[in-house]
CSV table of N, CA and C in Angstrom, one decimal:
chain,number,residue,atom,x,y,z
A,1,MET,N,197.6,316.0,62.7
A,1,MET,CA,199.0,316.3,63.0
A,1,MET,C,199.7,315.0,63.4
A,2,VAL,N,200.9,314.8,62.9
A,2,VAL,CA,201.7,313.7,63.3
A,2,VAL,C,202.7,314.1,64.3
A,3,LYS,N,202.8,313.4,65.4
A,3,LYS,CA,203.8,313.7,66.4
A,3,LYS,C,205.2,313.7,65.9
A,4,GLN,N,206.0,314.7,66.2
A,4,GLN,CA,207.4,314.7,65.7
A,4,GLN,C,208.2,313.9,66.6
A,5,ARG,N,208.2,312.6,66.3
A,5,ARG,CA,208.9,311.6,67.2
A,5,ARG,C,209.4,310.4,66.5
A,6,ILE,N,210.6,310.1,66.6
A,6,ILE,CA,211.1,308.8,66.1
A,6,ILE,C,211.5,308.0,67.3
A,7,SER,N,210.8,306.9,67.5
A,7,SER,CA,211.0,306.1,68.7
A,7,SER,C,211.7,304.7,68.5
A,8,LEU,N,211.7,304.2,67.2
A,8,LEU,CA,212.3,302.9,67.0
A,8,LEU,C,212.7,302.9,65.5
A,9,ILE,N,213.9,302.4,65.3
A,9,ILE,CA,214.4,302.2,63.9
A,9,ILE,C,214.7,300.7,63.8
A,10,THR,N,214.2,300.1,62.7
A,10,THR,CA,214.5,298.7,62.5
A,10,THR,C,215.3,298.5,61.2
A,11,ILE,N,216.4,297.8,61.4
A,11,ILE,CA,217.2,297.4,60.2
A,11,ILE,C,216.8,296.0,59.8
A,12,GLY,N,216.4,295.8,58.5
A,12,GLY,CA,216.1,294.5,58.0
A,12,GLY,C,217.4,293.8,57.8
A,13,ALA,N,217.6,292.7,58.5
A,13,ALA,CA,218.8,291.9,58.4
A,13,ALA,C,218.7,290.7,57.5
A,14,PHE,N,219.7,290.6,56.6
A,14,PHE,CA,219.8,289.5,55.7
A,14,PHE,C,220.3,288.3,56.4
A,15,ASP,N,221.2,288.5,57.4
A,15,ASP,CA,221.8,287.5,58.2
A,15,ASP,C,221.7,288.0,59.7
A,16,LEU,N,220.6,287.7,60.3
A,16,LEU,CA,220.3,288.2,61.7
A,16,LEU,C,221.4,287.8,62.7
A,17,PRO,N,221.8,286.5,62.7
A,17,PRO,CA,222.8,286.2,63.7
A,17,PRO,C,224.1,286.9,63.5
A,18,MET,N,224.5,287.1,62.3
A,18,MET,CA,225.8,287.8,62.0
A,18,MET,C,225.7,289.3,62.4
A,19,LEU,N,224.6,289.9,62.0
A,19,LEU,CA,224.4,291.3,62.3
A,19,LEU,C,224.3,291.6,63.8
A,20,ARG,N,223.5,290.7,64.5
A,20,ARG,CA,223.4,290.8,65.9
A,20,ARG,C,224.7,290.7,66.6
A,21,SER,N,225.5,289.7,66.1
A,21,SER,CA,226.9,289.6,66.7
A,21,SER,C,227.7,290.8,66.6
A,22,PHE,N,227.6,291.5,65.4
A,22,PHE,CA,228.4,292.7,65.2
A,22,PHE,C,228.0,293.8,66.3
A,23,TYR,N,226.7,294.0,66.5
A,23,TYR,CA,226.3,295.0,67.4
A,23,TYR,C,226.7,294.6,68.8
A,24,GLN,N,226.6,293.4,69.1
A,24,GLN,CA,227.0,292.9,70.5
A,24,GLN,C,228.5,293.2,70.7
A,25,LYS,N,229.3,293.0,69.6
A,25,LYS,CA,230.8,293.3,69.7
A,25,LYS,C,231.1,294.7,69.9
A,26,LEU,N,230.1,295.6,69.6
A,26,LEU,CA,230.3,297.0,69.9
A,26,LEU,C,230.1,297.3,71.4
A,27,GLY,N,229.6,296.3,72.1
A,27,GLY,CA,229.3,296.4,73.5
A,27,GLY,C,227.9,296.8,73.8
A,28,TRP,N,227.0,296.7,72.7
A,28,TRP,CA,225.6,297.1,72.9
A,28,TRP,C,224.9,295.9,73.5
A,29,VAL,N,224.1,296.1,74.5
A,29,VAL,CA,223.4,295.1,75.2
A,29,VAL,C,221.9,295.0,74.7
A,30,GLU,N,221.5,293.8,74.5
A,30,GLU,CA,220.1,293.6,74.0
A,30,GLU,C,219.1,293.7,75.2
A,31,THR,N,217.9,294.1,74.9
A,31,THR,CA,216.9,294.3,75.9
A,31,THR,C,216.2,292.9,76.0
A,32,ALA,N,215.3,292.8,77.0
A,32,ALA,CA,214.5,291.6,77.2
A,32,ALA,C,213.5,291.3,76.1
A,33,PHE,N,213.3,292.3,75.2
A,33,PHE,CA,212.4,292.1,74.1
A,33,PHE,C,213.0,291.2,73.0
A,34,SER,N,214.3,291.0,73.1
A,34,SER,CA,215.0,290.2,72.0
A,34,SER,C,214.6,288.8,72.1
A,35,SER,N,214.7,288.1,70.9
A,35,SER,CA,214.4,286.7,70.8
A,35,SER,C,215.3,286.1,69.8
A,36,ASP,N,215.1,284.8,69.4
A,36,ASP,CA,216.0,284.2,68.4
A,36,ASP,C,215.8,284.9,67.0
A,37,SER,N,214.6,285.5,66.8
A,37,SER,CA,214.3,286.1,65.5
A,37,SER,C,214.2,287.6,65.5
A,38,TYR,N,214.7,288.2,66.6
A,38,TYR,CA,214.5,289.7,66.7
A,38,TYR,C,215.5,290.2,67.8
A,39,ALA,N,216.3,291.2,67.4
A,39,ALA,CA,217.2,291.8,68.4
A,39,ALA,C,216.8,293.3,68.6
A,40,ALA,N,216.8,293.6,69.9
A,40,ALA,CA,216.4,295.0,70.3
A,40,ALA,C,217.5,295.6,71.2
A,41,PHE,N,218.0,296.8,70.8
A,41,PHE,CA,219.0,297.4,71.6
A,41,PHE,C,218.5,298.8,72.0
A,42,GLN,N,218.5,299.1,73.3
A,42,GLN,CA,218.1,300.4,73.8
A,42,GLN,C,219.3,301.4,73.7
A,43,THR,N,219.1,302.4,73.0
A,43,THR,CA,220.1,303.4,72.8
A,43,THR,C,219.7,304.6,73.7
A,44,ALA,N,220.4,305.7,73.6
A,44,ALA,CA,220.1,306.9,74.4
A,44,ALA,C,218.7,307.5,74.2
A,45,GLY,N,218.2,307.4,72.9
A,45,GLY,CA,216.9,308.0,72.7
A,45,GLY,C,216.0,307.2,71.8
A,46,VAL,N,216.5,306.3,71.1
A,46,VAL,CA,215.7,305.5,70.1
A,46,VAL,C,216.1,304.0,70.2
A,47,MET,N,215.1,303.2,70.2
A,47,MET,CA,215.4,301.7,70.1
A,47,MET,C,215.9,301.4,68.7
A,48,LEU,N,216.9,300.6,68.7
A,48,LEU,CA,217.4,300.0,67.4
A,48,LEU,C,217.1,298.5,67.4
A,49,THR,N,216.4,298.1,66.4
A,49,THR,CA,216.1,296.7,66.3
A,49,THR,C,216.5,296.1,65.0
A,50,LEU,N,216.8,294.8,65.0
A,50,LEU,CA,217.2,294.0,63.9
A,50,LEU,C,216.1,292.9,63.7
A,51,PHE,N,215.6,292.8,62.5
A,51,PHE,CA,214.6,291.8,62.2
A,51,PHE,C,214.8,291.2,60.8
A,52,PRO,N,214.6,290.0,60.6
A,52,PRO,CA,214.8,289.4,59.3
A,52,PRO,C,214.2,290.2,58.2
A,53,VAL,N,215.0,290.5,57.1
A,53,VAL,CA,214.5,291.4,56.1
A,53,VAL,C,213.3,290.9,55.4
A,54,GLU,N,213.3,289.6,55.2
A,54,GLU,CA,212.1,289.0,54.5
A,54,GLU,C,210.8,289.2,55.3
A,55,GLU,N,210.9,289.0,56.6
A,55,GLU,CA,209.7,289.2,57.4
A,55,GLU,C,209.3,290.7,57.5
A,56,LEU,N,210.4,291.6,57.5
A,56,LEU,CA,210.1,293.0,57.5
A,56,LEU,C,209.4,293.5,56.3
A,57,ALA,N,209.8,293.0,55.1
A,57,ALA,CA,209.2,293.3,53.8
A,57,ALA,C,207.8,292.8,53.8
A,58,ASN,N,207.6,291.6,54.3
A,58,ASN,CA,206.2,291.0,54.3
A,58,ASN,C,205.3,291.8,55.2
A,59,ASP,N,205.8,292.2,56.4
A,59,ASP,CA,205.0,293.0,57.3
A,59,ASP,C,204.6,294.3,56.7
A,60,ALA,N,205.5,294.9,55.9
A,60,ALA,CA,205.2,296.2,55.3
A,60,ALA,C,204.4,296.1,54.0
A,61,GLY,N,204.2,294.8,53.6
A,61,GLY,CA,203.4,294.6,52.4
A,61,GLY,C,204.1,294.9,51.1
A,62,ILE,N,205.4,294.7,51.1
A,62,ILE,CA,206.2,295.0,49.9
A,62,ILE,C,206.9,293.8,49.4
A,63,THR,N,207.4,293.8,48.2
A,63,THR,CA,208.2,292.7,47.6
A,63,THR,C,209.6,293.0,47.9
A,64,LEU,N,210.4,292.1,48.4
A,64,LEU,CA,211.8,292.2,48.7
A,64,LEU,C,212.6,292.2,47.5
A,65,GLU,N,213.4,293.2,47.3
A,65,GLU,CA,214.4,293.2,46.2
A,65,GLU,C,215.7,292.5,46.6
A,66,LYS,N,216.6,292.3,45.8
A,66,LYS,CA,217.9,291.7,46.1
A,66,LYS,C,218.6,292.5,47.2
A,67,LYS,N,219.5,291.8,47.8
A,67,LYS,CA,220.3,292.5,48.9
A,67,LYS,C,221.2,293.6,48.3
A,68,PRO,N,221.0,294.8,48.8
A,68,PRO,CA,221.8,295.9,48.3
A,68,PRO,C,223.3,295.7,48.6
A,69,GLU,N,224.1,295.9,47.6
A,69,GLU,CA,225.6,295.7,47.8
A,69,GLU,C,226.3,297.0,48.2
A,70,LYS,N,225.6,298.1,48.0
A,70,LYS,CA,226.3,299.4,48.3
A,70,LYS,C,225.4,300.3,49.2
A,71,PHE,N,225.4,301.6,49.0
A,71,PHE,CA,224.7,302.5,49.8
A,71,PHE,C,223.2,302.4,49.7
A,72,HIS,N,222.5,302.3,50.9
A,72,HIS,CA,221.1,302.2,50.9
A,72,HIS,C,220.3,303.5,50.8
A,73,GLY,N,221.0,304.6,50.9
A,73,GLY,CA,220.3,305.9,50.9
A,73,GLY,C,220.0,306.4,52.2
A,74,VAL,N,220.4,305.7,53.3
A,74,VAL,CA,220.1,306.1,54.7
A,74,VAL,C,221.4,306.0,55.5
A,75,THR,N,221.6,306.9,56.4
A,75,THR,CA,222.7,306.8,57.4
A,75,THR,C,222.2,306.9,58.8
A,76,PHE,N,222.9,306.3,59.7
A,76,PHE,CA,222.6,306.5,61.1
A,76,PHE,C,223.8,307.2,61.8
A,77,ALA,N,223.6,307.7,62.9
A,77,ALA,CA,224.7,308.5,63.6
A,77,ALA,C,224.8,308.2,65.1
A,78,ILE,N,226.0,308.1,65.5
A,78,ILE,CA,226.4,308.0,66.9
A,78,ILE,C,227.1,309.3,67.2
A,79,ASN,N,226.5,310.1,68.0
A,79,ASN,CA,227.1,311.4,68.4
A,79,ASN,C,227.8,311.2,69.7
A,80,VAL,N,229.1,311.6,69.8
A,80,VAL,CA,229.9,311.4,71.0
A,80,VAL,C,230.2,312.8,71.7
A,81,ASP,N,230.8,312.7,72.8
A,81,ASP,CA,231.0,313.9,73.7
A,81,ASP,C,232.3,314.7,73.4
A,82,SER,N,233.2,314.2,72.6
A,82,SER,CA,234.4,314.9,72.4
A,82,SER,C,235.0,314.5,71.1
A,83,ALA,N,235.9,315.3,70.6
A,83,ALA,CA,236.6,315.0,69.3
A,83,ALA,C,237.5,313.7,69.5
A,84,GLU,N,238.1,313.5,70.6
A,84,GLU,CA,238.9,312.4,70.9
A,84,GLU,C,238.1,311.1,70.9
A,85,GLU,N,236.8,311.2,71.3
A,85,GLU,CA,235.9,310.1,71.4
A,85,GLU,C,235.6,309.5,70.0
A,86,VAL,N,235.6,310.4,69.0
A,86,VAL,CA,235.3,309.9,67.7
A,86,VAL,C,236.4,308.9,67.3
A,87,ASP,N,237.7,309.2,67.5
A,87,ASP,CA,238.8,308.3,67.2
A,87,ASP,C,238.7,307.0,68.0
A,88,GLN,N,238.4,307.1,69.3
A,88,GLN,CA,238.3,306.0,70.2
A,88,GLN,C,237.2,305.1,69.8
A,89,THR,N,236.1,305.7,69.5
A,89,THR,CA,234.9,304.9,69.1
A,89,THR,C,235.2,304.2,67.7
A,90,MET,N,235.8,304.8,66.8
A,90,MET,CA,236.1,304.2,65.5
A,90,MET,C,237.1,303.0,65.7
A,91,ASP,N,238.0,303.2,66.6
A,91,ASP,CA,239.0,302.1,66.9
A,91,ASP,C,238.2,300.8,67.4
A,92,ALA,N,237.2,301.0,68.3
A,92,ALA,CA,236.4,299.9,68.8
A,92,ALA,C,235.6,299.3,67.7
A,93,ILE,N,235.0,300.2,66.9
A,93,ILE,CA,234.2,299.7,65.7
A,93,ILE,C,235.0,298.9,64.8
A,94,LYS,N,236.2,299.4,64.5
A,94,LYS,CA,237.1,298.6,63.5
A,94,LYS,C,237.4,297.2,64.1
A,95,GLU,N,237.7,297.2,65.4
A,95,GLU,CA,238.0,296.0,66.1
A,95,GLU,C,236.8,295.0,66.1
A,96,ALA,N,235.6,295.5,66.1
A,96,ALA,CA,234.4,294.7,66.0
A,96,ALA,C,234.1,294.1,64.6
A,97,GLY,N,234.9,294.6,63.6
A,97,GLY,CA,234.7,294.0,62.3
A,97,GLY,C,234.1,294.9,61.2
A,98,ALA,N,233.8,296.2,61.5
A,98,ALA,CA,233.2,297.1,60.6
A,98,ALA,C,234.2,297.4,59.5
A,99,THR,N,233.6,297.9,58.4
A,99,THR,CA,234.4,298.5,57.3
A,99,THR,C,234.5,300.0,57.5
A,100,ILE,N,235.7,300.5,57.6
A,100,ILE,CA,235.9,301.9,57.8
A,100,ILE,C,235.8,302.6,56.4
A,101,LEU,N,234.9,303.5,56.3
A,101,LEU,CA,234.7,304.2,55.0
A,101,LEU,C,235.4,305.5,55.0
A,102,ARG,N,235.4,306.2,56.1
A,102,ARG,CA,236.1,307.5,56.2
A,102,ARG,C,236.7,307.6,57.6
A,103,LYS,N,238.0,307.7,57.6
A,103,LYS,CA,238.7,307.8,58.9
A,103,LYS,C,238.4,309.1,59.6
A,104,PRO,N,238.5,309.1,60.9
A,104,PRO,CA,238.2,310.4,61.7
A,104,PRO,C,239.0,311.6,61.1
A,105,SER,N,238.3,312.7,60.9
A,105,SER,CA,238.9,313.9,60.4
A,105,SER,C,238.1,315.1,60.9
A,106,ASP,N,238.7,316.2,61.0
A,106,ASP,CA,238.0,317.4,61.4
A,106,ASP,C,237.1,317.8,60.3
A,107,ALA,N,235.9,318.3,60.6
A,107,ALA,CA,234.8,318.6,59.7
A,107,ALA,C,234.9,320.2,59.4
A,108,PHE,N,234.4,320.6,58.3
A,108,PHE,CA,234.4,322.0,57.9
A,108,PHE,C,233.5,322.8,58.8
A,109,TRP,N,232.5,322.1,59.5
A,109,TRP,CA,231.5,322.8,60.4
A,109,TRP,C,232.0,322.9,61.8
A,110,GLY,N,233.3,322.4,62.1
A,110,GLY,CA,233.9,322.6,63.4
A,110,GLY,C,233.9,321.4,64.3
A,111,GLY,N,233.4,320.3,63.8
A,111,GLY,CA,233.4,319.1,64.6
A,111,GLY,C,234.4,318.1,64.1
A,112,ARG,N,234.2,316.9,64.4
A,112,ARG,CA,235.0,315.7,64.0
A,112,ARG,C,234.1,314.6,63.6
A,113,THR,N,234.4,313.9,62.5
A,113,THR,CA,233.5,312.9,61.9
A,113,THR,C,234.2,311.8,61.3
A,114,ALA,N,233.5,310.6,61.2
A,114,ALA,CA,234.1,309.4,60.6
A,114,ALA,C,232.9,308.6,60.1
A,115,TYR,N,233.1,307.7,59.2
A,115,TYR,CA,232.0,306.8,58.7
A,115,TYR,C,232.5,305.3,58.7
A,116,PHE,N,231.5,304.4,58.9
A,116,PHE,CA,231.8,303.0,58.8
A,116,PHE,C,230.5,302.3,58.3
A,117,ALA,N,230.7,301.1,57.8
A,117,ALA,CA,229.6,300.3,57.3
A,117,ALA,C,229.6,299.0,58.2
A,118,ASP,N,228.4,298.6,58.6
A,118,ASP,CA,228.3,297.4,59.4
A,118,ASP,C,228.4,296.2,58.4
A,119,PRO,N,228.4,295.0,58.8
A,119,PRO,CA,228.6,293.8,57.9
A,119,PRO,C,227.5,293.7,56.8
A,120,GLU,N,226.4,294.4,56.8
A,120,GLU,CA,225.4,294.4,55.7
A,120,GLU,C,225.4,295.7,55.0
A,121,ASN,N,226.4,296.5,55.1
A,121,ASN,CA,226.5,297.8,54.4
A,121,ASN,C,225.5,298.9,54.9
A,122,ASN,N,225.1,298.8,56.1
A,122,ASN,CA,224.3,299.9,56.7
A,122,ASN,C,225.4,300.9,57.1
A,123,ILE,N,225.2,302.2,56.7
A,123,ILE,CA,226.2,303.2,56.9
A,123,ILE,C,225.9,304.0,58.2
A,124,TRP,N,227.0,304.2,59.0
A,124,TRP,CA,226.9,304.9,60.2
A,124,TRP,C,228.0,306.0,60.2
A,125,GLU,N,227.6,307.1,60.8
A,125,GLU,CA,228.6,308.2,61.1
A,125,GLU,C,228.8,308.2,62.6
A,126,VAL,N,230.1,308.5,63.0
A,126,VAL,CA,230.4,308.8,64.3
A,126,VAL,C,230.9,310.2,64.3
A,127,ALA,N,230.2,311.1,65.1
A,127,ALA,CA,230.5,312.5,65.1
A,127,ALA,C,230.6,313.2,66.4
A,128,TRP,N,231.4,314.2,66.5
A,128,TRP,CA,231.3,315.1,67.6
A,128,TRP,C,231.0,316.5,67.1
A,129,ASN,N,230.0,317.1,67.6
A,129,ASN,CA,229.6,318.4,67.3
A,129,ASN,C,229.7,319.3,68.5
A,130,PRO,N,230.6,320.3,68.5
A,130,PRO,CA,230.9,321.1,69.7
A,130,PRO,C,229.6,321.8,70.2
A,131,SER,N,228.6,322.0,69.4
A,131,SER,CA,227.4,322.7,69.9
A,131,SER,C,226.3,321.8,70.3
A,132,ALA,N,226.5,320.5,70.2
A,132,ALA,CA,225.4,319.5,70.5
A,132,ALA,C,225.1,319.6,72.0
A,133,VAL,N,223.8,319.4,72.3
A,133,VAL,CA,223.3,319.4,73.6
A,133,VAL,C,222.5,318.0,73.8
A,134,PHE,N,222.9,317.3,74.9
A,134,PHE,CA,222.3,316.0,75.2
A,134,PHE,C,221.5,316.1,76.5
A,135,ASP,N,220.5,315.3,76.6
A,135,ASP,CA,219.8,315.2,77.9
A,135,ASP,C,220.6,314.2,78.8
A,136,GLU,N,220.0,313.9,80.0
A,136,GLU,CA,220.7,313.1,81.0
A,136,GLU,C,220.9,311.7,80.5
A,137,ARG,N,220.1,311.2,79.6
A,137,ARG,CA,220.2,309.8,79.0
A,137,ARG,C,221.2,309.8,77.9
A,138,GLY,N,221.6,310.9,77.4
A,138,GLY,CA,222.6,310.9,76.2
A,138,GLY,C,221.8,311.2,74.9
A,139,ALA,N,220.5,311.4,74.9
A,139,ALA,CA,219.8,311.7,73.7
A,139,ALA,C,220.1,313.1,73.3
A,140,MET,N,220.3,313.3,72.0
A,140,MET,CA,220.6,314.6,71.4
A,140,MET,C,219.3,315.4,71.4
A,141,LEU,N,219.4,316.7,72.0
A,141,LEU,CA,218.3,317.6,72.0
A,141,LEU,C,218.4,318.6,70.9
A,142,THR,N,219.6,319.1,70.6
A,142,THR,CA,219.9,320.1,69.6
A,142,THR,C,221.3,320.0,69.2
A,143,PHE,N,221.6,320.7,68.1
A,143,PHE,CA,223.0,320.8,67.7
A,143,PHE,C,223.2,322.1,66.9
């Protein structure tokens, strides 16, 4: 049996200093684990790390393909506490230099959602779900 747990997500960075700078501009603080060649950010429930994509591919034992210019087939999400916070968060994200893909709008499922791409086209959703439940750290328990 495999434990049903996601504890760390690593984004392979084509330009680590540039991508690191973007997440710092969001106000995210790096942990003591960070170094010149590795950035680690503690989020509410999962560690988000940035690692040079060439080294990540080598570590996984795969051949690196060219840099994706469009959708990678994966999205990440930042779930917030109110509908208004979606708009406020997207304003801060835009100011940090993200590409806004979908402006905040009410969702058919009763919440509010928006999408952005970081400087290397990693796609993020910012969402408010009225039925979401978070623990004391802000980690989502259910929705």
